[in-house]
Amino acid sequence: MSWRNWGRTESAQPVRVLRPATEAHVATAIEQAAADGLPVKAVGSGHSFSGIAVAPGVQLDLSGLTGLVGVDHATDRVTLRAGTPLHAVPALLAPHGLAMPNLGDIDQQTISGAVSTGTHGTGLTFGGLATQVVGARFVDGWGEVHVVDASHKWLPAVALGLGALGVLTELTLQCVPAFQLQAVERPEPLEQVLDSWAERIRAHDHVEFYWFPHTATALTKTNTRLPLGAPTRPLPGWRRRLDDDLLANGLFELTCRACSRLPGLTPTVNRAAERLTGNRTFTDVATAVFTTRRSVRFREMEYAVPAGILPQVAREVGALIERRRWRVSFPLEFRVAAADDRWLSTAHERDSGYVAVHRYWRDAEDDYLTEVEALLRDHDGRPHWGKLHTRTAADLAGAYPRFADFLVLRDELDPDRRFANPYLERVLGA
Ligand SMILES: Cc1cc2nc3c(=O)[nH]c(=O)nc-3n(C[C@H](O)[C@H](O)[C@H](O)COP(=O)(O)OP(=O)(O)OC[C@H]3O[C@@H](n4cnc5c(N)ncnc54)[C@H](O)[C@@H]3O)c2cc1C
């Protein structure tokens, strides 16, 4: 019965675990939990670092609620059961010639877990995954089923609902014709990347970079969208195994472990990592380029700041790391996303630059995350709901123009707080 998340930052001992296979089972589970006075929490793949998925009462494992419900070929809209893992989606959509327009770094999350926390990828003209949602079915705290479409006034709340409004059973996504990506990955001088960041994010579809602290190099990834028929040039199997399995996962695990025991080694190791990261250009189907395998466990905090100030913020975070002399083996990641209308989206009504800071999971806790958080918060930063942060309802309210509306809707759909847990009490209030 015990549960823990991928990052090993949270655990739970649910009173009971249920695996509903239909929407009716979900409704019954909620009604039964209400009769027993227990809270209910749907969990996805447990890939949130925050306590958002902790289920102290009834845990709903949605691995029985997966798969394709239907495809509307006229609109390229696709309905999926809520527990469908992202890695299963390409095969479900391929026969229909469709794809999700954008993805984050991995595909292990469930579709409902990913949208519920505001999971995003990168690209100035692309919103996070919740912006792909154009319809949903969910069961509220009374056990009642609701169906919302693209024009429904609740959709911008339900599509990114933190698991606080109900249990999603189906999601309809606006998809696009399947496409390929040309990926250009290379090390570049950090200062040059920061100086040209504003032009880069406008000139290319998907731009991001990693920066290993204690180095002056950014590892940039620039992806360009191409139609499916364009010639492909996938990475040879040996190169993918060398880069992604051996270097990015196998060797990286060893170096992180060594740096965790001997933090003084970190700058030298990071400079070696920077040299080992090669130039590569390849073209492949979009999911094979967007997502990678991550086997080295870490803890993560990520904040969204106004897109235009990302270079300045990156420089300030770098200066703080050097000033405080933290030894950080994990790279920071910088991305961008389009403004959107989801009430609790970190990109709500503003184009956003994302700053993600990571710690190898075995590293001793220090004040790295909290001090970087203070800096990002001072830049009007909004924390990723699925990653580590210390914000509370009282100070988040001012960061989100529709926060009060979300709370009113929560009162309507879940007045008894059937979906509450300690995290939601902290970020939304009791
Ligand atoms: C290695 C790694 C890489 C990551 N990369 C990215 C990235 O590139 N971009 C990014 O933005 N984030 C990223 N994340 C964060 C991750 O995408 C989010 O935390 C996401 O929510 C995890 O999805 P999950 O299925 O594991 O959901 P969980 O963590 O299990 O649950 C998250 C929330 O969704 C709710 N939920 C799940 N199913 C339902 C449902 N059916 N109805 C209502 N609520 C539901 C849960 O109750 C909980 O509140 C990454 C995390 C890891 C560990």
Coordinates of C-alpha atoms and ligand atoms in Angstrom, one line a residue:
M1 CA 0.0 0.0 0.0
S2 CA 2.9 2.3 0.4
W3 CA 3.6 4.8 -2.4
R4 CA 6.6 7.1 -3.2
N5 CA 7.2 9.4 -6.0
W6 CA 10.0 9.2 -8.7
G7 CA 12.1 11.9 -7.0
R8 CA 11.9 10.2 -3.6
T9 CA 10.8 13.5 -2.1
E10 CA 7.3 12.3 -1.1
S11 CA 5.6 9.1 0.2
A12 CA 2.2 8.1 1.3
Q13 CA 0.4 5.2 3.0
P14 CA -3.1 5.3 1.5
V15 CA -5.9 3.7 3.5
R16 CA -6.9 1.9 0.4
V17 CA -5.9 1.8 -3.3
L18 CA -8.5 1.4 -6.0
R19 CA -7.9 0.8 -9.7
P20 CA -11.1 2.0 -11.4
A21 CA -11.6 0.8 -15.0
T22 CA -14.6 3.0 -15.8
E23 CA -15.9 6.5 -15.1
A24 CA -18.7 4.8 -13.1
H25 CA -16.1 3.1 -10.9
V26 CA -14.5 6.5 -10.3
A27 CA -17.8 8.0 -9.2
T28 CA -18.5 5.0 -6.9
A29 CA -15.1 5.3 -5.4
I30 CA -15.7 9.0 -4.6
E31 CA -19.1 8.3 -3.1
Q32 CA -17.8 5.5 -1.0
A33 CA -14.9 7.6 0.2
A34 CA -17.3 10.3 1.2
A35 CA -19.4 7.8 3.1
D36 CA -16.2 6.7 5.0
G37 CA -15.1 10.3 5.5
L38 CA -11.9 9.8 3.5
P39 CA -10.2 12.0 1.0
V40 CA -9.5 10.8 -2.5
K41 CA -6.6 11.4 -4.8
A42 CA -6.0 10.2 -8.4
V43 CA -2.3 9.5 -9.0
G44 CA -0.6 9.4 -12.3
S45 CA 3.0 8.1 -12.7
G46 CA 4.2 9.8 -9.5
H47 CA 6.6 12.1 -11.4
S48 CA 5.8 15.2 -9.4
F49 CA 8.4 16.3 -7.0
S50 CA 5.9 18.3 -4.9
G51 CA 3.4 16.6 -2.6
I52 CA 0.6 17.3 -5.1
A53 CA -0.1 13.6 -5.7
V54 CA 0.1 12.4 -2.1
A55 CA -3.1 10.4 -1.2
P56 CA -3.5 10.0 2.5
G57 CA -7.0 8.4 2.1
V58 CA -8.2 6.6 -1.0
Q59 CA -5.6 6.5 -3.8
L60 CA -7.1 6.1 -7.3
D61 CA -4.6 4.3 -9.6
L62 CA -5.8 5.2 -13.1
S63 CA -3.7 2.6 -14.9
G64 CA -6.9 0.8 -15.8
L65 CA -8.3 3.9 -17.5
T66 CA -6.2 4.2 -20.5
G67 CA -6.4 4.3 -24.3
L68 CA -8.0 6.1 -27.2
V69 CA -11.7 6.9 -27.0
G70 CA -12.1 8.5 -30.4
V71 CA -10.7 10.8 -33.1
D72 CA -12.5 13.6 -34.8
H73 CA -10.8 13.7 -38.2
A74 CA -12.4 17.0 -39.2
T75 CA -10.8 18.9 -36.3
D76 CA -7.8 16.7 -35.5
R77 CA -9.1 16.4 -32.0
V78 CA -8.4 13.2 -30.1
T79 CA -10.0 11.9 -26.9
L80 CA -7.9 9.8 -24.5
R81 CA -8.7 8.1 -21.2
A82 CA -7.1 10.2 -18.5
G83 CA -4.6 7.6 -17.2
T84 CA -3.0 7.1 -20.6
P85 CA 0.8 7.5 -20.3
L86 CA 2.3 9.9 -22.7
H87 CA 4.7 7.3 -24.1
A88 CA 1.6 5.3 -25.3
V89 CA 0.2 8.3 -27.2
P90 CA 2.3 8.3 -30.4
A91 CA 1.3 4.7 -31.3
L92 CA -2.3 5.5 -30.6
L93 CA -2.2 8.6 -32.9
A94 CA 0.1 7.3 -35.6
P95 CA -2.6 5.4 -37.5
H96 CA -4.6 8.7 -37.7
G97 CA -1.5 10.7 -38.9
L98 CA -1.7 12.9 -35.8
A99 CA 0.6 14.0 -33.0
M100 CA 0.6 16.1 -29.8
P101 CA 1.9 19.6 -30.8
N102 CA 4.6 19.8 -28.1
L103 CA 6.0 17.8 -25.2
G104 CA 8.2 18.1 -22.2
D105 CA 11.5 16.3 -21.6
I106 CA 10.1 12.9 -20.9
D107 CA 7.1 10.8 -21.7
Q108 CA 6.6 8.8 -18.5
Q109 CA 3.8 10.9 -17.1
T110 CA 0.1 10.2 -17.6
I111 CA -1.8 12.7 -19.7
S112 CA -4.0 13.8 -16.8
G113 CA -1.1 14.1 -14.4
A114 CA 0.9 16.1 -16.9
V115 CA -1.8 18.7 -17.7
S116 CA -3.0 18.9 -14.0
T117 CA 0.4 20.4 -12.9
G118 CA 1.1 22.6 -15.9
T119 CA 3.7 20.4 -17.6
H120 CA 5.4 22.2 -20.5
G121 CA 8.0 21.9 -23.1
T122 CA 9.7 24.7 -24.9
G123 CA 8.9 27.1 -27.7
L124 CA 7.8 30.7 -27.7
T125 CA 4.7 30.0 -29.8
F126 CA 3.7 26.8 -27.9
G127 CA 1.8 26.7 -24.7
G128 CA 2.1 24.0 -22.1
L129 CA 0.4 20.7 -22.4
A130 CA -2.8 22.0 -20.7
T131 CA -3.3 24.4 -23.6
Q132 CA -3.8 21.3 -25.9
V133 CA -6.9 20.4 -23.8
V134 CA -10.2 21.3 -25.6
G135 CA -12.5 19.1 -23.7
A136 CA -12.7 17.0 -20.5
R137 CA -14.9 14.6 -18.6
F138 CA -14.5 14.6 -14.8
V139 CA -16.1 13.5 -11.6
D140 CA -16.5 16.1 -8.9
G141 CA -16.4 15.8 -5.1
W142 CA -20.1 14.9 -5.0
G143 CA -19.6 12.0 -7.4
E144 CA -21.2 13.8 -10.3
V145 CA -19.9 13.6 -13.8
H146 CA -19.3 16.8 -15.8
V147 CA -18.5 17.2 -19.5
V148 CA -16.8 20.4 -20.6
D149 CA -16.0 21.5 -24.1
A150 CA -13.7 24.2 -25.5
S151 CA -16.3 26.9 -25.0
H152 CA -17.2 26.0 -21.5
K153 CA -16.3 28.6 -18.9
W154 CA -14.7 26.0 -16.6
L155 CA -12.4 24.6 -19.2
P156 CA -9.4 27.0 -18.5
A157 CA -9.6 25.9 -14.8
V158 CA -10.3 22.1 -15.3
A159 CA -7.6 21.7 -17.9
L160 CA -5.0 22.6 -15.3
G161 CA -6.8 21.8 -12.1
L162 CA -4.0 20.5 -9.7
G163 CA -6.3 17.5 -9.0
A164 CA -8.4 19.9 -6.8
L165 CA -11.6 20.1 -8.9
G166 CA -12.3 16.5 -9.7
V167 CA -11.0 13.3 -11.1
L168 CA -10.5 13.6 -14.9
T169 CA -11.7 10.5 -16.8
E170 CA -11.2 11.7 -20.4
L171 CA -9.3 14.5 -22.0
T172 CA -9.8 15.8 -25.6
L173 CA -6.6 17.2 -27.1
Q174 CA -6.2 19.5 -30.1
C175 CA -3.6 17.6 -32.1
V176 CA -1.7 18.4 -35.3
P177 CA -0.7 16.4 -38.3
A178 CA 2.2 14.2 -37.4
F179 CA 5.6 15.9 -37.9
Q180 CA 9.3 15.5 -37.6
L181 CA 11.9 17.6 -35.9
Q182 CA 15.4 18.5 -37.0
A183 CA 17.5 18.7 -33.8
V184 CA 20.7 20.7 -33.6
E185 CA 22.5 20.1 -30.2
R186 CA 25.8 21.8 -29.5
P187 CA 27.9 23.5 -26.8
E188 CA 28.1 27.3 -27.2
P189 CA 29.5 30.0 -25.0
L190 CA 27.0 30.8 -22.3
E191 CA 27.3 34.6 -22.6
Q192 CA 26.7 34.4 -26.4
V193 CA 23.6 32.3 -25.9
L194 CA 22.2 34.7 -23.3
D195 CA 23.0 37.8 -25.4
S196 CA 21.1 36.2 -28.4
W197 CA 18.3 34.5 -26.4
A198 CA 15.6 37.0 -27.4
E199 CA 16.4 36.5 -31.2
R200 CA 16.8 32.7 -30.8
I201 CA 13.5 32.1 -29.3
R202 CA 11.8 34.1 -32.0
A203 CA 13.8 32.5 -34.9
H204 CA 13.3 28.9 -34.0
D205 CA 10.4 26.6 -33.1
H206 CA 11.8 25.0 -29.9
V207 CA 14.9 26.4 -28.1
E208 CA 16.3 25.4 -24.8
F209 CA 19.7 25.1 -23.1
Y210 CA 21.4 23.4 -20.2
W211 CA 24.1 25.0 -18.2
F212 CA 26.4 23.1 -15.8
P213 CA 27.4 25.4 -12.9
H214 CA 31.1 26.2 -12.7
T215 CA 31.4 26.2 -16.5
A216 CA 31.0 29.0 -19.1
T217 CA 29.3 26.8 -21.7
A218 CA 25.6 26.3 -22.6
L219 CA 24.5 23.1 -24.2
T220 CA 21.8 24.3 -26.6
K221 CA 19.0 22.3 -28.2
T222 CA 17.3 23.9 -31.2
N223 CA 14.5 22.0 -32.9
T224 CA 12.9 22.9 -36.2
R225 CA 9.5 21.4 -37.2
L226 CA 9.4 19.6 -40.6
P227 CA 6.5 17.8 -42.4
L228 CA 6.4 14.1 -42.0
G229 CA 7.5 13.4 -45.6
A230 CA 10.8 15.3 -45.3
P231 CA 14.0 13.1 -45.4
T232 CA 14.8 11.6 -41.9
R233 CA 18.3 11.3 -40.5
P234 CA 17.8 9.6 -37.1
L235 CA 20.7 9.1 -34.8
P236 CA 22.4 5.7 -35.4
G237 CA 21.6 3.3 -32.6
W238 CA 25.2 3.2 -31.4
R239 CA 25.2 7.0 -31.1
R240 CA 22.0 7.1 -29.2
R241 CA 23.3 4.4 -26.8
L242 CA 26.6 6.2 -26.4
D243 CA 25.2 9.7 -25.8
D244 CA 21.9 9.0 -24.1
D245 CA 22.5 5.7 -22.3
L246 CA 26.2 5.7 -21.5
L247 CA 27.0 9.4 -21.1
A248 CA 23.7 11.1 -20.1
N249 CA 22.6 8.3 -17.8
G250 CA 25.3 5.7 -16.9
L251 CA 28.4 7.9 -16.6
F252 CA 26.4 10.8 -15.3
E253 CA 25.1 8.6 -12.4
L254 CA 28.7 7.7 -11.5
T255 CA 29.9 11.3 -11.6
C256 CA 26.9 12.6 -9.6
R257 CA 27.6 9.9 -7.0
A258 CA 31.2 10.8 -6.8
C259 CA 30.5 14.6 -6.5
S260 CA 27.9 13.9 -3.8
R261 CA 30.6 12.2 -1.7
L262 CA 33.3 14.7 -2.6
P263 CA 31.6 18.0 -3.6
G264 CA 35.0 19.6 -4.2
L265 CA 35.3 17.5 -7.4
T266 CA 32.2 19.1 -8.9
P267 CA 33.7 22.0 -10.9
T268 CA 36.3 19.7 -12.5
V269 CA 33.7 17.0 -13.3
N270 CA 31.3 19.6 -14.8
R271 CA 34.0 21.0 -17.0
A272 CA 34.7 17.4 -18.2
A273 CA 31.0 16.8 -18.9
E274 CA 30.9 20.0 -20.9
R275 CA 33.7 18.6 -23.1
L276 CA 32.1 15.2 -23.5
T277 CA 28.8 16.7 -24.8
G278 CA 29.2 16.6 -28.5
N279 CA 27.7 18.3 -31.4
R280 CA 24.9 16.4 -33.1
T281 CA 22.3 17.1 -35.8
F282 CA 19.6 14.6 -36.6
T283 CA 16.0 14.4 -37.8
D284 CA 13.4 12.1 -36.4
V285 CA 9.7 11.8 -35.5
A286 CA 8.8 14.5 -33.1
T287 CA 8.4 12.4 -29.9
A288 CA 11.9 10.8 -30.4
V289 CA 13.4 14.2 -30.4
F290 CA 11.3 16.0 -27.7
T291 CA 11.7 13.3 -25.1
T292 CA 14.6 11.5 -23.6
R293 CA 15.2 8.8 -21.0
R294 CA 16.1 10.0 -17.5
S295 CA 17.5 7.3 -15.2
V296 CA 19.6 9.5 -12.9
R297 CA 17.3 10.5 -10.1
F298 CA 17.1 14.1 -9.0
R299 CA 15.0 16.7 -7.1
E300 CA 13.8 19.7 -9.0
M301 CA 12.4 23.2 -8.6
E302 CA 11.3 25.2 -11.6
Y303 CA 10.0 28.8 -11.9
A304 CA 8.4 30.8 -14.7
V305 CA 9.5 34.4 -15.0
P306 CA 8.5 36.9 -17.7
A307 CA 10.2 35.6 -20.9
G308 CA 12.1 38.9 -21.6
I309 CA 14.1 38.8 -18.4
L310 CA 15.3 35.2 -18.6
P311 CA 18.9 36.1 -19.6
Q312 CA 19.2 38.6 -16.7
V313 CA 17.7 36.0 -14.3
A314 CA 20.1 33.3 -15.5
R315 CA 23.1 35.6 -14.9
E316 CA 21.8 36.4 -11.4
V317 CA 21.3 32.7 -10.5
G318 CA 24.8 31.9 -11.9
A319 CA 26.3 34.7 -9.8
L320 CA 24.5 33.5 -6.7
I321 CA 25.8 30.0 -7.1
E322 CA 29.4 31.2 -7.4
R323 CA 28.9 33.7 -4.5
R324 CA 27.5 31.0 -2.2
R325 CA 30.0 28.4 -3.3
W326 CA 27.5 25.6 -3.7
R327 CA 28.9 22.7 -5.6
V328 CA 26.1 21.7 -8.1
S329 CA 26.6 18.6 -10.3
F330 CA 23.3 18.9 -12.1
P331 CA 22.8 21.3 -14.9
L332 CA 20.2 24.1 -14.8
E333 CA 17.6 24.0 -17.7
F334 CA 16.2 27.1 -19.4
R335 CA 13.1 27.0 -21.6
V336 CA 10.3 29.3 -22.9
A337 CA 6.5 29.0 -23.5
A338 CA 3.7 31.1 -24.9
A339 CA 1.3 33.0 -22.8
D340 CA -2.0 31.2 -22.2
D341 CA -5.4 31.5 -20.6
R342 CA -5.4 28.6 -18.1
W343 CA -6.2 30.1 -14.8
L344 CA -3.4 28.5 -12.8
S345 CA -0.9 28.2 -15.6
T346 CA 2.6 29.4 -14.8
A347 CA 2.4 31.1 -18.2
H348 CA -1.0 32.7 -17.5
E349 CA -1.3 35.8 -19.7
R350 CA 2.5 36.2 -20.1
D351 CA 5.1 34.7 -22.4
S352 CA 7.3 32.8 -19.9
G353 CA 10.9 31.9 -19.5
Y354 CA 11.5 28.8 -17.3
V355 CA 14.5 28.3 -15.0
A356 CA 14.8 24.8 -13.6
V357 CA 17.3 23.9 -10.9
H358 CA 18.1 20.3 -10.0
R359 CA 19.9 18.5 -7.3
Y360 CA 21.1 14.9 -7.5
W361 CA 18.8 13.0 -5.1
R362 CA 21.6 11.8 -2.9
D363 CA 23.1 15.2 -2.4
A364 CA 22.9 16.6 1.1
E365 CA 20.1 19.2 1.4
D366 CA 21.4 22.8 1.6
D367 CA 19.9 26.2 0.9
Y368 CA 20.5 26.1 -2.9
L369 CA 16.9 25.6 -3.8
T370 CA 15.5 28.0 -1.2
E371 CA 17.9 30.8 -2.0
V372 CA 17.4 30.5 -5.8
E373 CA 13.6 30.3 -5.1
A374 CA 13.8 33.7 -3.3
L375 CA 15.6 35.2 -6.2
L376 CA 13.1 33.9 -8.8
R377 CA 10.2 34.9 -6.7
D378 CA 11.5 38.5 -6.6
H379 CA 11.3 38.4 -10.4
D380 CA 7.5 37.7 -10.3
G381 CA 8.3 34.0 -10.6
R382 CA 5.5 31.4 -10.5
P383 CA 6.5 27.9 -9.3
H384 CA 5.7 24.8 -11.3
W385 CA 3.0 23.0 -9.4
G386 CA 4.6 19.6 -9.7
K387 CA 8.1 20.7 -8.6
L388 CA 9.6 21.7 -5.3
H389 CA 8.7 25.1 -3.9
T390 CA 7.6 26.7 -0.6
R391 CA 4.9 29.1 -1.7
T392 CA 1.5 29.3 0.1
A393 CA -2.0 30.3 -1.0
A394 CA -1.6 33.7 0.7
D395 CA 1.3 34.7 -1.5
L396 CA 0.3 32.8 -4.7
A397 CA -3.0 34.6 -4.9
G398 CA -1.3 37.8 -6.0
A399 CA 0.6 35.9 -8.7
Y400 CA -2.5 34.7 -10.5
P401 CA -5.3 37.1 -11.6
R402 CA -7.8 34.2 -11.7
F403 CA -6.7 32.6 -8.4
A404 CA -9.9 33.7 -6.5
D405 CA -12.1 32.4 -9.4
F406 CA -10.4 29.0 -9.1
L407 CA -11.1 28.9 -5.4
V408 CA -14.8 29.8 -6.0
L409 CA -15.0 26.9 -8.5
R410 CA -13.3 24.6 -6.1
D411 CA -15.9 25.5 -3.5
E412 CA -18.6 24.6 -6.0
L413 CA -17.2 21.3 -7.2
D414 CA -15.5 20.1 -4.0
P415 CA -17.0 21.9 -1.0
D416 CA -16.2 19.0 1.4
R417 CA -12.5 19.0 0.1
R418 CA -12.8 15.3 -0.9
F419 CA -9.6 16.0 -3.1
A420 CA -7.6 17.8 -0.4
N421 CA -4.1 16.8 0.8
P422 CA -1.5 18.8 2.7
Y423 CA 0.0 20.2 -0.5
L424 CA -3.4 21.6 -1.8
E425 CA -4.1 23.0 1.7
R426 CA -0.8 24.9 1.5
V427 CA -1.2 26.2 -2.1
L428 CA -5.0 26.7 -2.2
G429 CA -6.0 26.9 1.4
A430 CA -8.2 24.6 3.5
Ligands
LIG1 C1 12.3 13.0 -14.9 C2 11.3 14.1 -14.9 C3 11.2 14.9 -16.0 C4 10.2 15.9 -16.1 N1 10.1 16.8 -17.1 C5 9.2 17.8 -17.1 C6 9.2 18.7 -18.2 O1 10.0 18.6 -19.2 N2 8.3 19.7 -18.2 C7 7.5 19.9 -17.1 O2 6.8 20.9 -17.1 N3 7.5 19.0 -16.1 C8 8.3 18.0 -16.1 N4 8.3 17.1 -15.0 C9 7.2 17.2 -14.0 C10 6.0 16.3 -14.4 O3 5.7 16.5 -15.8 C11 4.8 16.7 -13.6 O4 5.1 16.7 -12.3 C12 3.6 15.8 -13.9 O5 2.5 16.2 -13.2 C13 3.8 14.3 -13.6 O6 2.8 13.5 -14.2 P1 2.3 12.2 -13.4 O7 1.4 11.4 -14.3 O8 3.5 11.5 -12.8 O9 1.3 12.8 -12.3 P2 1.5 12.7 -10.7 O10 2.7 13.3 -10.3 O11 1.2 11.3 -10.3 O12 0.2 13.6 -10.3 C14 0.3 15.0 -10.5 C15 -1.1 15.6 -10.2 O13 -2.0 15.2 -11.2 C16 -3.2 14.8 -10.5 N5 -3.9 13.8 -11.3 C17 -3.4 12.7 -11.9 N6 -4.3 12.1 -12.6 C18 -5.5 12.8 -12.4 C19 -6.8 12.7 -12.9 N7 -7.2 11.7 -13.6 N8 -7.7 13.6 -12.5 C20 -7.3 14.7 -11.7 N9 -6.1 14.8 -11.3 C21 -5.2 13.9 -11.6 C22 -2.7 14.2 -9.2 O14 -3.7 14.1 -8.2 C23 -1.7 15.2 -8.8 O15 -2.4 16.3 -8.3 C24 9.3 16.1 -15.0 C25 9.3 15.2 -13.9 C26 10.3 14.2 -13.9 C27 10.4 13.3 -12.7

